[in-house]
Amino acid sequence: MKSILFTVFLLWIAAVGQAKDYRIRSAKELEALVLAPGDRVIMEEGVWKDQKIVFKGNGSKARPIVLLAANPGKTLLTGSSSLEIDGSWLLVDGLSFANGFLTEGEVINFSEQSSFCRLTNTAVVDYNHPDEKVDYRWVSLRGIRNRVDHCFFKGKRHQGVTLIVWLSEKPNYHQIDHNYFGPRPELGRNGGETIRIGTSTWSFHDSLTMVEDNIFERCNGELEAVSNKSCKNVIRNNLFYECKATLTLRHGNDAEVYGNFFLGNGKPGTGGVRIIGENHKVHDNYFQDLTGSSVSAAISVMAGLPNPILTSHWQVKNAVITGNLILNCKEPFAIAAGYNPGRYLPALNTIFAKNIIVADVSPLKWYDEKVVVHFEDNLILSKSYAGTPEKGFELKNEALKKMPDGLYLKPGQSAFKPFWEREKIGPNWATLNTSFPVLSF
């Protein structure tokens, strides 16, 4: 038995020893390689102009195939350069795209055949066509179980989503985490989302994508910073800092949104979470100093369209909104936002419970007073509240405890450091802003 195990061990050692390192200077050199599990392709430092990088191969969980920069951040892809990730267990690490643009397609694409692939420690900065109406994406996630993490995206001024998840007949289980989405200026029309999970026409398909531990700083491309257009996604523990754009559950059902921070600092039009569709759970989020109203309120539940088509605003049903902390926001809770004579279906079976709201006026803004909402065990904290709280709200004259970083604690909550103070966000080679001051109120 020992001899058999020893033989297996020697075979394993021999297999591991077959992994190779390749140093390349062009996309053409990569194209000529036949890659095996464990191989590494090292891209030389310098400017790579107009390079169509196609990274193909099939690695394994234990031995992925790696494409990496010789010096992270110093392999600079410019001009019309792009990257295609096509295979399984492929890892891309340390690239930087700048000083270039495309005319269509995507700067970085995970192919439909890709699975268990990863893009990490990579940046796309100001990769803009001179004509802002030219539509292309910076990252497209196709395939299944792919991951984008610790990347940096900033300054997208032209038409098209920064990062999009495309759907198929089966769930894709993608993971988008620890990325830094820097400022995106207002586009002035639709098509300026920072992340979109799905499309309207595929919105009733399950995606099961996870979006967590990302920073969105002044992402103002359009009304939606994160646009959920599929089912059963989780969006948790992200920071939205001075964003006019909202986290919008635009299409699809069964999303869960929790642990996110929305810090507006009183900037004009800053918003929170917008709810459309069925069976969404929005809980334990933190909203502070947001000035948006109606569809840009801290939490807004939309009115629905009758006989909707896939691109319409569907009726809200069974929304559960619990445990959120809402401080000094212009409209803590907007009910039937977007109501008009053509969009009038009321939200059904909405539960608003155990939320804590710091406000001197009513936390409720009714855009259609016929809507029925179940309010239970909500707490209003104020020293100068005007009026009588509605049923399901208790008024207390007390203040919350403030931490040194400007964030406030719920009653009984222990002091903590938010994720952006505890974990590395963005590429390990990039120096990014990690100080997000919170204004007092």
Coordinates of C-alpha atoms in Angstrom, one line a residue, residues 324-329 332 355-363 377-386 389 393-402 408-412 441:
N324 CA -32.8 49.8 8.7
L325 CA -31.2 52.9 10.3
I326 CA -32.2 56.2 8.6
L327 CA -30.7 59.4 9.8
N328 CA -31.4 63.0 8.7
C329 CA -32.8 62.0 5.3
P332 CA -36.9 58.4 4.8
N355 CA -36.7 50.5 11.5
I356 CA -35.1 53.4 13.4
I357 CA -35.5 56.8 11.9
V358 CA -33.9 60.0 13.2
A359 CA -36.1 62.9 11.9
D360 CA -37.9 66.0 13.1
V361 CA -40.8 65.5 10.7
S362 CA -42.8 62.6 9.5
P363 CA -40.7 59.8 8.0
D377 CA -42.3 48.5 15.9
N378 CA -40.7 51.3 14.1
L379 CA -38.8 53.9 16.2
I380 CA -38.6 57.7 15.6
L381 CA -35.8 59.5 17.5
S382 CA -36.2 63.2 17.8
K383 CA -36.0 66.1 20.3
S384 CA -38.3 68.3 18.3
Y385 CA -40.6 66.1 16.3
A386 CA -43.5 67.9 14.6
P389 CA -46.4 59.5 14.8
F393 CA -44.2 54.1 15.1
E394 CA -43.0 55.0 18.6
L395 CA -41.5 58.5 19.3
K396 CA -38.6 58.8 21.7
N397 CA -36.7 61.9 22.8
E398 CA -33.2 60.5 22.7
A399 CA -30.0 60.5 20.7
L400 CA -27.9 57.8 19.2
K401 CA -24.3 57.2 20.1
K402 CA -21.8 58.5 17.6
Y408 CA -24.0 56.2 14.5
L409 CA -24.9 53.1 16.4
K410 CA -28.3 51.6 16.9
P411 CA -29.4 51.3 20.6
G412 CA -27.4 48.4 22.1
F441 CA -26.3 66.6 11.7

